[in-house]
Amino acid sequence: MEEATHSHHIVLLPPPGFLGHLIPFIELAKKLVSQYNFTVTLIIIPHDSEPQKSLLQGINPTTTNINSVFLPPVSIDDLPDDLNPDVLLPSRVIRSLPSLRHALSSLGTPATALVVDLFAVHAIDVAKQVGIPAYIFYVIAANELLLAIDLPKLNHDDHSVKLPGSIELNHEDLPDSVKDKNSEFRRWIVDLCSRYLLADGILVNSFLDLESEAFQELERRRPGIPPIYPLGPLIRTGLETESDRGTEILEWLNNQPPKSVLFVSFGSGGTLSVDQFSELGLGLELSGQRFVWVVRAPQENVSAAYLNAQKKDNGNKSKDPLEYLPPGFLERTKDRGLVVAGWAPQIQVLGHGSTGGFLTHCGWNSILESAIFGVPLIAWPLCFEHKMNAVFLTDGLKAAIRVKEINENGIVERGHVSEVVKQLMEGEEGKIIVKRMMDVKFAAANTLSQEGSSSKALAQVVRKWIN
């Protein structure tokens, strides 16, 4: 196709403070520059700016055509302390719209198009005001896009929702936006989702072979919804480094047998309660399997921890998560387990030959990374859309075993943890999942090839931008 020139300038607007969304935006920017010669500007709405800046600094310094602009910070101190995190993100966006419009008008090269996050869709109004097309980059699953489009007609009392591919979500697995009875929260989310229909197109970080039924249903609904472009899987590229911990983990993995290690991580902010933290550790020990476990200090409010959504610093210093391990745990498991605090180079761990399974919170980035490397999964969803993803993984994709046995206190006990881990790593069900994930791995590689469906979808949307 015709190559773009640097005069074609795409502006990307990720959400404030949500690092799991910023990563695919950065990867999209890299593709637009390397494959299509675009100039790309990432406009950043500040919130906990240091992690944002760290990710942006990881962009190859030779990539001179990716720029970042930080908008002035906005205050949200007047909002209620108990405001739902799903509302907090678009609130920051709305308050940043005047600064966004000024930034768009101040660019040296006028923007060809504006691409916004699913939580930043109010910025579509600004794009229309300045006369440029606006697209949404939906960085999570196509199934969730379908649910969002249908949200205005769903009732919070619905006991289940059916999705394409014979996937049925029970009430407990629905996102809070569907089942919450709070009229104010629901009004916010319905307004957010209704704005998806205002976009000139929706880019989705997924691929046809992963969610074929969902994409077929989205296509069936055209022209009632914007054009859909499956561009994924876009995952973090380049080496992840943070002090010497990454090297230590990879060297430890080098000394383990092939496909023998379970990687245990709950994402960039996922935490467990104190009791659940202990039961997970004892379950890993009881399983007898090798593991790398990324631990964070327990916290009862899982959703607030995951989004880093607290508006005010309460002054508490984070405690060492190793202090919460069962007494004697490190000594008893030292020959077959590695516990690391806070961070691990997840991409490199999942791609390592010794990694044979992944216990995950079911965040979409983690699912796509597992797909690319063909790693079988244990689904342990925490909050937000994670439970919905877990249903898709087990009932739709059939690529995971889900942790299900929860006691009256909401705790997954050590015996069930051990059982699920052993089943994935050495059981018959685990062998079936391994084969399924290898098929997914090959499909992911094919879709990103030059003639693959995701490459063609990106070329299609680029053609619209430059013509």
mmCIF file with all atom_site columns, N, CA, C and O in Angstrom, residues 113-118 120-125 127-128 132-138 145 149 191-203 222-229 461 464-465:
data_model
loop_
_atom_site.group_PDB
_atom_site.id
_atom_site.type_symbol
_atom_site.label_atom_id
_atom_site.label_alt_id
_atom_site.label_comp_id
_atom_site.label_asym_id
_atom_site.label_entity_id
_atom_site.label_seq_id
_atom_site.pdbx_PDB_ins_code
_atom_site.Cartn_x
_atom_site.Cartn_y
_atom_site.Cartn_z
_atom_site.occupancy
_atom_site.B_iso_or_equiv
_atom_site.pdbx_formal_charge
_atom_site.auth_seq_id
_atom_site.auth_comp_id
_atom_site.auth_asym_id
_atom_site.auth_atom_id
_atom_site.pdbx_PDB_model_num
ATOM 1   N N  . ALA A 1 113 ? -5.370  12.129 12.669 1.00 0.00 ? 113 ALA A N  1
ATOM 2   C CA . ALA A 1 113 ? -6.450  11.444 13.371 1.00 0.00 ? 113 ALA A CA 1
ATOM 3   C C  . ALA A 1 113 ? -6.103  11.411 14.852 1.00 0.00 ? 113 ALA A C  1
ATOM 4   O O  . ALA A 1 113 ? -4.932  11.486 15.240 1.00 0.00 ? 113 ALA A O  1
ATOM 5   N N  . LEU A 1 114 ? -7.153  11.274 15.677 1.00 0.00 ? 114 LEU A N  1
ATOM 6   C CA . LEU A 1 114 ? -6.988  11.107 17.113 1.00 0.00 ? 114 LEU A CA 1
ATOM 7   C C  . LEU A 1 114 ? -7.482  9.720  17.494 1.00 0.00 ? 114 LEU A C  1
ATOM 8   O O  . LEU A 1 114 ? -8.602  9.331  17.135 1.00 0.00 ? 114 LEU A O  1
ATOM 9   N N  . VAL A 1 115 ? -6.658  8.965  18.213 1.00 0.00 ? 115 VAL A N  1
ATOM 10  C CA . VAL A 1 115 ? -7.018  7.619  18.668 1.00 0.00 ? 115 VAL A CA 1
ATOM 11  C C  . VAL A 1 115 ? -7.049  7.644  20.189 1.00 0.00 ? 115 VAL A C  1
ATOM 12  O O  . VAL A 1 115 ? -6.046  7.945  20.831 1.00 0.00 ? 115 VAL A O  1
ATOM 13  N N  . VAL A 1 116 ? -8.227  7.317  20.772 1.00 0.00 ? 116 VAL A N  1
ATOM 14  C CA . VAL A 1 116 ? -8.411  7.474  22.213 1.00 0.00 ? 116 VAL A CA 1
ATOM 15  C C  . VAL A 1 116 ? -8.683  6.128  22.878 1.00 0.00 ? 116 VAL A C  1
ATOM 16  O O  . VAL A 1 116 ? -9.170  5.181  22.253 1.00 0.00 ? 116 VAL A O  1
ATOM 17  N N  . ASP A 1 117 ? -8.377  6.051  24.153 1.00 0.00 ? 117 ASP A N  1
ATOM 18  C CA . ASP A 1 117 ? -8.655  4.865  24.950 1.00 0.00 ? 117 ASP A CA 1
ATOM 19  C C  . ASP A 1 117 ? -10.149 4.728  25.212 1.00 0.00 ? 117 ASP A C  1
ATOM 20  O O  . ASP A 1 117 ? -10.909 5.702  25.122 1.00 0.00 ? 117 ASP A O  1
ATOM 21  N N  . LEU A 1 118 ? -10.582 3.530  25.586 1.00 0.00 ? 118 LEU A N  1
ATOM 22  C CA . LEU A 1 118 ? -11.999 3.280  25.866 1.00 0.00 ? 118 LEU A CA 1
ATOM 23  C C  . LEU A 1 118 ? -12.496 4.090  27.051 1.00 0.00 ? 118 LEU A C  1
ATOM 24  O O  . LEU A 1 118 ? -13.709 4.319  27.185 1.00 0.00 ? 118 LEU A O  1
ATOM 25  N N  . ALA A 1 120 ? -11.394 7.202  27.523 1.00 0.00 ? 120 ALA A N  1
ATOM 26  C CA . ALA A 1 120 ? -11.162 8.591  27.137 1.00 0.00 ? 120 ALA A CA 1
ATOM 27  C C  . ALA A 1 120 ? -12.044 9.029  25.974 1.00 0.00 ? 120 ALA A C  1
ATOM 28  O O  . ALA A 1 120 ? -11.688 9.930  25.224 1.00 0.00 ? 120 ALA A O  1
ATOM 29  N N  . VAL A 1 121 ? -13.204 8.399  25.822 1.00 0.00 ? 121 VAL A N  1
ATOM 30  C CA . VAL A 1 121 ? -14.026 8.647  24.639 1.00 0.00 ? 121 VAL A CA 1
ATOM 31  C C  . VAL A 1 121 ? -14.673 10.029 24.636 1.00 0.00 ? 121 VAL A C  1
ATOM 32  O O  . VAL A 1 121 ? -15.152 10.484 23.595 1.00 0.00 ? 121 VAL A O  1
ATOM 33  N N  . HIS A 1 122 ? -14.696 10.723 25.780 1.00 0.00 ? 122 HIS A N  1
ATOM 34  C CA . HIS A 1 122 ? -15.204 12.099 25.756 1.00 0.00 ? 122 HIS A CA 1
ATOM 35  C C  . HIS A 1 122 ? -14.330 12.994 24.886 1.00 0.00 ? 122 HIS A C  1
ATOM 36  O O  . HIS A 1 122 ? -14.776 14.050 24.425 1.00 0.00 ? 122 HIS A O  1
ATOM 37  N N  . ALA A 1 123 ? -13.101 12.573 24.627 1.00 0.00 ? 123 ALA A N  1
ATOM 38  C CA . ALA A 1 123 ? -12.202 13.354 23.771 1.00 0.00 ? 123 ALA A CA 1
ATOM 39  C C  . ALA A 1 123 ? -12.640 13.317 22.305 1.00 0.00 ? 123 ALA A C  1
ATOM 40  O O  . ALA A 1 123 ? -12.144 14.106 21.497 1.00 0.00 ? 123 ALA A O  1
ATOM 41  N N  . ILE A 1 124 ? -13.543 12.415 21.950 1.00 0.00 ? 124 ILE A N  1
ATOM 42  C CA . ILE A 1 124 ? -14.072 12.400 20.580 1.00 0.00 ? 124 ILE A CA 1
ATOM 43  C C  . ILE A 1 124 ? -14.689 13.753 20.241 1.00 0.00 ? 124 ILE A C  1
ATOM 44  O O  . ILE A 1 124 ? -14.591 14.242 19.108 1.00 0.00 ? 124 ILE A O  1
ATOM 45  N N  . ASP A 1 125 ? -15.325 14.387 21.227 1.00 0.00 ? 125 ASP A N  1
ATOM 46  C CA . ASP A 1 125 ? -15.938 15.702 20.994 1.00 0.00 ? 125 ASP A CA 1
ATOM 47  C C  . ASP A 1 125 ? -14.889 16.721 20.564 1.00 0.00 ? 125 ASP A C  1
ATOM 48  O O  . ASP A 1 125 ? -15.135 17.550 19.677 1.00 0.00 ? 125 ASP A O  1
ATOM 49  N N  . ALA A 1 127 ? -12.031 16.080 19.015 1.00 0.00 ? 127 ALA A N  1
ATOM 50  C CA . ALA A 1 127 ? -11.605 15.757 17.646 1.00 0.00 ? 127 ALA A CA 1
ATOM 51  C C  . ALA A 1 127 ? -12.582 16.320 16.633 1.00 0.00 ? 127 ALA A C  1
ATOM 52  O O  . ALA A 1 127 ? -12.175 16.881 15.598 1.00 0.00 ? 127 ALA A O  1
ATOM 53  N N  . LYS A 1 128 ? -13.860 16.194 16.916 1.00 0.00 ? 128 LYS A N  1
ATOM 54  C CA . LYS A 1 128 ? -14.865 16.714 15.975 1.00 0.00 ? 128 LYS A CA 1
ATOM 55  C C  . LYS A 1 128 ? -14.816 18.244 15.912 1.00 0.00 ? 128 LYS A C  1
ATOM 56  O O  . LYS A 1 128 ? -15.031 18.834 14.852 1.00 0.00 ? 128 LYS A O  1
ATOM 57  N N  . ILE A 1 132 ? -10.954 16.556 12.878 1.00 0.00 ? 132 ILE A N  1
ATOM 58  C CA . ILE A 1 132 ? -10.182 15.362 12.520 1.00 0.00 ? 132 ILE A CA 1
ATOM 59  C C  . ILE A 1 132 ? -10.965 14.116 12.932 1.00 0.00 ? 132 ILE A C  1
ATOM 60  O O  . ILE A 1 132 ? -11.776 14.152 13.862 1.00 0.00 ? 132 ILE A O  1
ATOM 61  N N  . PRO A 1 133 ? -10.757 12.999 12.225 1.00 0.00 ? 133 PRO A N  1
ATOM 62  C CA . PRO A 1 133 ? -11.456 11.766 12.600 1.00 0.00 ? 133 PRO A CA 1
ATOM 63  C C  . PRO A 1 133 ? -10.984 11.257 13.955 1.00 0.00 ? 133 PRO A C  1
ATOM 64  O O  . PRO A 1 133 ? -9.833  11.466 14.346 1.00 0.00 ? 133 PRO A O  1
ATOM 65  N N  . ALA A 1 134 ? -11.889 10.582 14.654 1.00 0.00 ? 134 ALA A N  1
ATOM 66  C CA . ALA A 1 134 ? -11.581 10.050 15.987 1.00 0.00 ? 134 ALA A CA 1
ATOM 67  C C  . ALA A 1 134 ? -11.840 8.551  16.011 1.00 0.00 ? 134 ALA A C  1
ATOM 68  O O  . ALA A 1 134 ? -12.914 8.092  15.596 1.00 0.00 ? 134 ALA A O  1
ATOM 69  N N  . TYR A 1 135 ? -10.870 7.810  16.502 1.00 0.00 ? 135 TYR A N  1
ATOM 70  C CA . TYR A 1 135 ? -10.962 6.358  16.607 1.00 0.00 ? 135 TYR A CA 1
ATOM 71  C C  . TYR A 1 135 ? -10.756 5.954  18.065 1.00 0.00 ? 135 TYR A C  1
ATOM 72  O O  . TYR A 1 135 ? -10.087 6.657  18.833 1.00 0.00 ? 135 TYR A O  1
ATOM 73  N N  . ILE A 1 136 ? -11.324 4.825  18.437 1.00 0.00 ? 136 ILE A N  1
ATOM 74  C CA . ILE A 1 136 ? -11.115 4.254  19.765 1.00 0.00 ? 136 ILE A CA 1
ATOM 75  C C  . ILE A 1 136 ? -10.142 3.093  19.633 1.00 0.00 ? 136 ILE A C  1
ATOM 76  O O  . ILE A 1 136 ? -10.253 2.285  18.712 1.00 0.00 ? 136 ILE A O  1
ATOM 77  N N  . PHE A 1 137 ? -9.184  3.020  20.547 1.00 0.00 ? 137 PHE A N  1
ATOM 78  C CA . PHE A 1 137 ? -8.342  1.832  20.654 1.00 0.00 ? 137 PHE A CA 1
ATOM 79  C C  . PHE A 1 137 ? -8.856  1.046  21.856 1.00 0.00 ? 137 PHE A C  1
ATOM 80  O O  . PHE A 1 137 ? -8.619  1.410  23.001 1.00 0.00 ? 137 PHE A O  1
ATOM 81  N N  . TYR A 1 138 ? -9.587  -0.021 21.580 1.00 0.00 ? 138 TYR A N  1
ATOM 82  C CA . TYR A 1 138 ? -10.181 -0.853 22.620 1.00 0.00 ? 138 TYR A CA 1
ATOM 83  C C  . TYR A 1 138 ? -9.156  -1.912 22.973 1.00 0.00 ? 138 TYR A C  1
ATOM 84  O O  . TYR A 1 138 ? -8.998  -2.903 22.268 1.00 0.00 ? 138 TYR A O  1
ATOM 85  N N  . LEU A 1 145 ? -16.194 -5.564 24.279 1.00 0.00 ? 145 LEU A N  1
ATOM 86  C CA . LEU A 1 145 ? -16.733 -4.500 23.443 1.00 0.00 ? 145 LEU A CA 1
ATOM 87  C C  . LEU A 1 145 ? -18.196 -4.778 23.118 1.00 0.00 ? 145 LEU A C  1
ATOM 88  O O  . LEU A 1 145 ? -19.043 -3.874 23.175 1.00 0.00 ? 145 LEU A O  1
ATOM 89  N N  . ILE A 1 149 ? -21.354 -2.354 24.175 1.00 0.00 ? 149 ILE A N  1
ATOM 90  C CA . ILE A 1 149 ? -22.310 -1.808 23.216 1.00 0.00 ? 149 ILE A CA 1
ATOM 91  C C  . ILE A 1 149 ? -23.742 -2.150 23.629 1.00 0.00 ? 149 ILE A C  1
ATOM 92  O O  . ILE A 1 149 ? -24.672 -1.362 23.455 1.00 0.00 ? 149 ILE A O  1
ATOM 93  N N  . ASP A 1 191 ? -23.297 6.185  29.681 1.00 0.00 ? 191 ASP A N  1
ATOM 94  C CA . ASP A 1 191 ? -22.906 7.331  28.861 1.00 0.00 ? 191 ASP A CA 1
ATOM 95  C C  . ASP A 1 191 ? -21.568 7.076  28.176 1.00 0.00 ? 191 ASP A C  1
ATOM 96  O O  . ASP A 1 191 ? -21.395 7.366  26.986 1.00 0.00 ? 191 ASP A O  1
ATOM 97  N N  . LEU A 1 192 ? -20.628 6.501  28.923 1.00 0.00 ? 192 LEU A N  1
ATOM 98  C CA . LEU A 1 192 ? -19.310 6.195  28.352 1.00 0.00 ? 192 LEU A CA 1
ATOM 99  C C  . LEU A 1 192 ? -19.440 5.243  27.171 1.00 0.00 ? 192 LEU A C  1
ATOM 100 O O  . LEU A 1 192 ? -18.896 5.486  26.088 1.00 0.00 ? 192 LEU A O  1
ATOM 101 N N  . CYS A 1 193 ? -20.179 4.152  27.377 1.00 0.00 ? 193 CYS A N  1
ATOM 102 C CA . CYS A 1 193 ? -20.298 3.138  26.322 1.00 0.00 ? 193 CYS A CA 1
ATOM 103 C C  . CYS A 1 193 ? -21.092 3.641  25.122 1.00 0.00 ? 193 CYS A C  1
ATOM 104 O O  . CYS A 1 193 ? -20.799 3.268  23.976 1.00 0.00 ? 193 CYS A O  1
ATOM 105 N N  . SER A 1 194 ? -22.086 4.499  25.351 1.00 0.00 ? 194 SER A N  1
ATOM 106 C CA . SER A 1 194 ? -22.870 5.015  24.229 1.00 0.00 ? 194 SER A CA 1
ATOM 107 C C  . SER A 1 194 ? -22.017 5.878  23.307 1.00 0.00 ? 194 SER A C  1
ATOM 108 O O  . SER A 1 194 ? -22.299 6.000  22.110 1.00 0.00 ? 194 SER A O  1
ATOM 109 N N  . ARG A 1 195 ? -20.960 6.452  23.847 1.00 0.00 ? 195 ARG A N  1
ATOM 110 C CA . ARG A 1 195 ? -20.079 7.293  23.045 1.00 0.00 ? 195 ARG A CA 1
ATOM 111 C C  . ARG A 1 195 ? -19.201 6.482  22.097 1.00 0.00 ? 195 ARG A C  1
ATOM 112 O O  . ARG A 1 195 ? -18.603 7.046  21.177 1.00 0.00 ? 195 ARG A O  1
ATOM 113 N N  . TYR A 1 196 ? -19.111 5.175  22.300 1.00 0.00 ? 196 TYR A N  1
ATOM 114 C CA . TYR A 1 196 ? -18.357 4.342  21.361 1.00 0.00 ? 196 TYR A CA 1
ATOM 115 C C  . TYR A 1 196 ? -18.923 4.465  19.953 1.00 0.00 ? 196 TYR A C  1
ATOM 116 O O  . TYR A 1 196 ? -18.197 4.370  18.961 1.00 0.00 ? 196 TYR A O  1
ATOM 117 N N  . LEU A 1 197 ? -20.231 4.660  19.856 1.00 0.00 ? 197 LEU A N  1
ATOM 118 C CA . LEU A 1 197 ? -20.880 4.721  18.545 1.00 0.00 ? 197 LEU A CA 1
ATOM 119 C C  . LEU A 1 197 ? -20.563 6.011  17.799 1.00 0.00 ? 197 LEU A C  1
ATOM 120 O O  . LEU A 1 197 ? -20.870 6.128  16.605 1.00 0.00 ? 197 LEU A O  1
ATOM 121 N N  . LEU A 1 198 ? -19.961 6.989  18.474 1.00 0.00 ? 198 LEU A N  1
ATOM 122 C CA . LEU A 1 198 ? -19.602 8.259  17.841 1.00 0.00 ? 198 LEU A CA 1
ATOM 123 C C  . LEU A 1 198 ? -18.269 8.191  17.109 1.00 0.00 ? 198 LEU A C  1
ATOM 124 O O  . LEU A 1 198 ? -17.931 9.100  16.351 1.00 0.00 ? 198 LEU A O  1
ATOM 125 N N  . ALA A 1 199 ? -17.513 7.130  17.326 1.00 0.00 ? 199 ALA A N  1
ATOM 126 C CA . ALA A 1 199 ? -16.184 7.020  16.735 1.00 0.00 ? 199 ALA A CA 1
ATOM 127 C C  . ALA A 1 199 ? -16.263 6.713  15.244 1.00 0.00 ? 199 ALA A C  1
ATOM 128 O O  . ALA A 1 199 ? -17.241 6.127  14.752 1.00 0.00 ? 199 ALA A O  1
ATOM 129 N N  . ASP A 1 200 ? -15.212 7.085  14.516 1.00 0.00 ? 200 ASP A N  1
ATOM 130 C CA . ASP A 1 200 ? -15.122 6.753  13.089 1.00 0.00 ? 200 ASP A CA 1
ATOM 131 C C  . ASP A 1 200 ? -14.665 5.316  12.876 1.00 0.00 ? 200 ASP A C  1
ATOM 132 O O  . ASP A 1 200 ? -14.774 4.788  11.768 1.00 0.00 ? 200 ASP A O  1
ATOM 133 N N  . GLY A 1 201 ? -14.166 4.687  13.926 1.00 0.00 ? 201 GLY A N  1
ATOM 134 C CA . GLY A 1 201 ? -13.757 3.287  13.859 1.00 0.00 ? 201 GLY A CA 1
ATOM 135 C C  . GLY A 1 201 ? -13.259 2.855  15.226 1.00 0.00 ? 201 GLY A C  1
ATOM 136 O O  . GLY A 1 201 ? -12.921 3.697  16.070 1.00 0.00 ? 201 GLY A O  1
ATOM 137 N N  . ILE A 1 202 ? -13.218 1.551  15.446 1.00 0.00 ? 202 ILE A N  1
ATOM 138 C CA . ILE A 1 202 ? -12.740 1.009  16.718 1.00 0.00 ? 202 ILE A CA 1
ATOM 139 C C  . ILE A 1 202 ? -11.653 -0.017 16.442 1.00 0.00 ? 202 ILE A C  1
ATOM 140 O O  . ILE A 1 202 ? -11.893 -1.035 15.780 1.00 0.00 ? 202 ILE A O  1
ATOM 141 N N  . LEU A 1 203 ? -10.447 0.272  16.912 1.00 0.00 ? 203 LEU A N  1
ATOM 142 C CA . LEU A 1 203 ? -9.333  -0.670 16.832 1.00 0.00 ? 203 LEU A CA 1
ATOM 143 C C  . LEU A 1 203 ? -9.393  -1.559 18.067 1.00 0.00 ? 203 LEU A C  1
ATOM 144 O O  . LEU A 1 203 ? -9.596  -1.069 19.179 1.00 0.00 ? 203 LEU A O  1
ATOM 145 N N  . ARG A 1 222 ? -22.887 -4.183 11.685 1.00 0.00 ? 222 ARG A N  1
ATOM 146 C CA . ARG A 1 222 ? -22.617 -3.066 10.802 1.00 0.00 ? 222 ARG A CA 1
ATOM 147 C C  . ARG A 1 222 ? -23.817 -2.864 9.871  1.00 0.00 ? 222 ARG A C  1
ATOM 148 O O  . ARG A 1 222 ? -24.456 -3.829 9.489  1.00 0.00 ? 222 ARG A O  1
ATOM 149 N N  . PRO A 1 223 ? -24.176 -1.604 9.515  1.00 0.00 ? 223 PRO A N  1
ATOM 150 C CA . PRO A 1 223 ? -23.494 -0.349 9.824  1.00 0.00 ? 223 PRO A CA 1
ATOM 151 C C  . PRO A 1 223 ? -24.011 0.357  11.083 1.00 0.00 ? 223 PRO A C  1
ATOM 152 O O  . PRO A 1 223 ? -23.792 1.564  11.244 1.00 0.00 ? 223 PRO A O  1
ATOM 153 N N  . GLY A 1 224 ? -24.683 -0.349 11.969 1.00 0.00 ? 224 GLY A N  1
ATOM 154 C CA . GLY A 1 224 ? -25.184 0.277  13.181 1.00 0.00 ? 224 GLY A CA 1
ATOM 155 C C  . GLY A 1 224 ? -24.101 0.656  14.169 1.00 0.00 ? 224 GLY A C  1
ATOM 156 O O  . GLY A 1 224 ? -24.350 1.438  15.099 1.00 0.00 ? 224 GLY A O  1
ATOM 157 N N  . ILE A 1 225 ? -22.912 0.096  14.010 1.00 0.00 ? 225 ILE A N  1
ATOM 158 C CA . ILE A 1 225 ? -21.768 0.434  14.859 1.00 0.00 ? 225 ILE A CA 1
ATOM 159 C C  . ILE A 1 225 ? -20.601 0.822  13.958 1.00 0.00 ? 225 ILE A C  1
ATOM 160 O O  . ILE A 1 225 ? -20.602 0.523  12.766 1.00 0.00 ? 225 ILE A O  1
ATOM 161 N N  . PRO A 1 226 ? -19.583 1.488  14.492 1.00 0.00 ? 226 PRO A N  1
ATOM 162 C CA . PRO A 1 226 ? -18.430 1.882  13.666 1.00 0.00 ? 226 PRO A CA 1
ATOM 163 C C  . PRO A 1 226 ? -17.684 0.661  13.135 1.00 0.00 ? 226 PRO A C  1
ATOM 164 O O  . PRO A 1 226 ? -17.812 -0.448 13.668 1.00 0.00 ? 226 PRO A O  1
ATOM 165 N N  . PRO A 1 227 ? -16.888 0.837  12.082 1.00 0.00 ? 227 PRO A N  1
ATOM 166 C CA . PRO A 1 227 ? -16.045 -0.259 11.581 1.00 0.00 ? 227 PRO A CA 1
ATOM 167 C C  . PRO A 1 227 ? -15.108 -0.765 12.678 1.00 0.00 ? 227 PRO A C  1
ATOM 168 O O  . PRO A 1 227 ? -14.599 0.006  13.485 1.00 0.00 ? 227 PRO A O  1
ATOM 169 N N  . ILE A 1 228 ? -14.899 -2.081 12.690 1.00 0.00 ? 228 ILE A N  1
ATOM 170 C CA . ILE A 1 228 ? -14.062 -2.718 13.705 1.00 0.00 ? 228 ILE A CA 1
ATOM 171 C C  . ILE A 1 228 ? -12.783 -3.229 13.051 1.00 0.00 ? 228 ILE A C  1
ATOM 172 O O  . ILE A 1 228 ? -12.822 -3.872 12.004 1.00 0.00 ? 228 ILE A O  1
ATOM 173 N N  . TYR A 1 229 ? -11.643 -2.963 13.679 1.00 0.00 ? 229 TYR A N  1
ATOM 174 C CA . TYR A 1 229 ? -10.356 -3.374 13.141 1.00 0.00 ? 229 TYR A CA 1
ATOM 175 C C  . TYR A 1 229 ? -9.585  -4.182 14.194 1.00 0.00 ? 229 TYR A C  1
ATOM 176 O O  . TYR A 1 229 ? -9.040  -3.611 15.144 1.00 0.00 ? 229 TYR A O  1
ATOM 177 N N  . VAL A 1 461 ? -6.989  0.486  8.060  1.00 0.00 ? 461 VAL A N  1
ATOM 178 C CA . VAL A 1 461 ? -7.266  1.736  8.762  1.00 0.00 ? 461 VAL A CA 1
ATOM 179 C C  . VAL A 1 461 ? -6.241  2.803  8.398  1.00 0.00 ? 461 VAL A C  1
ATOM 180 O O  . VAL A 1 461 ? -6.587  3.991  8.265  1.00 0.00 ? 461 VAL A O  1
ATOM 181 N N  . LYS A 1 464 ? -7.252  4.542  5.272  1.00 0.00 ? 464 LYS A N  1
ATOM 182 C CA . LYS A 1 464 ? -8.276  5.574  5.499  1.00 0.00 ? 464 LYS A CA 1
ATOM 183 C C  . LYS A 1 464 ? -7.649  6.867  5.987  1.00 0.00 ? 464 LYS A C  1
ATOM 184 O O  . LYS A 1 464 ? -8.093  7.963  5.625  1.00 0.00 ? 464 LYS A O  1
ATOM 185 N N  . TRP A 1 465 ? -6.618  6.752  6.815  1.00 0.00 ? 465 TRP A N  1
ATOM 186 C CA . TRP A 1 465 ? -5.994  7.952  7.372  1.00 0.00 ? 465 TRP A CA 1
ATOM 187 C C  . TRP A 1 465 ? -5.223  8.744  6.350  1.00 0.00 ? 465 TRP A C  1
ATOM 188 O O  . TRP A 1 465 ? -5.174  9.974  6.427  1.00 0.00 ? 465 TRP A O  1
#
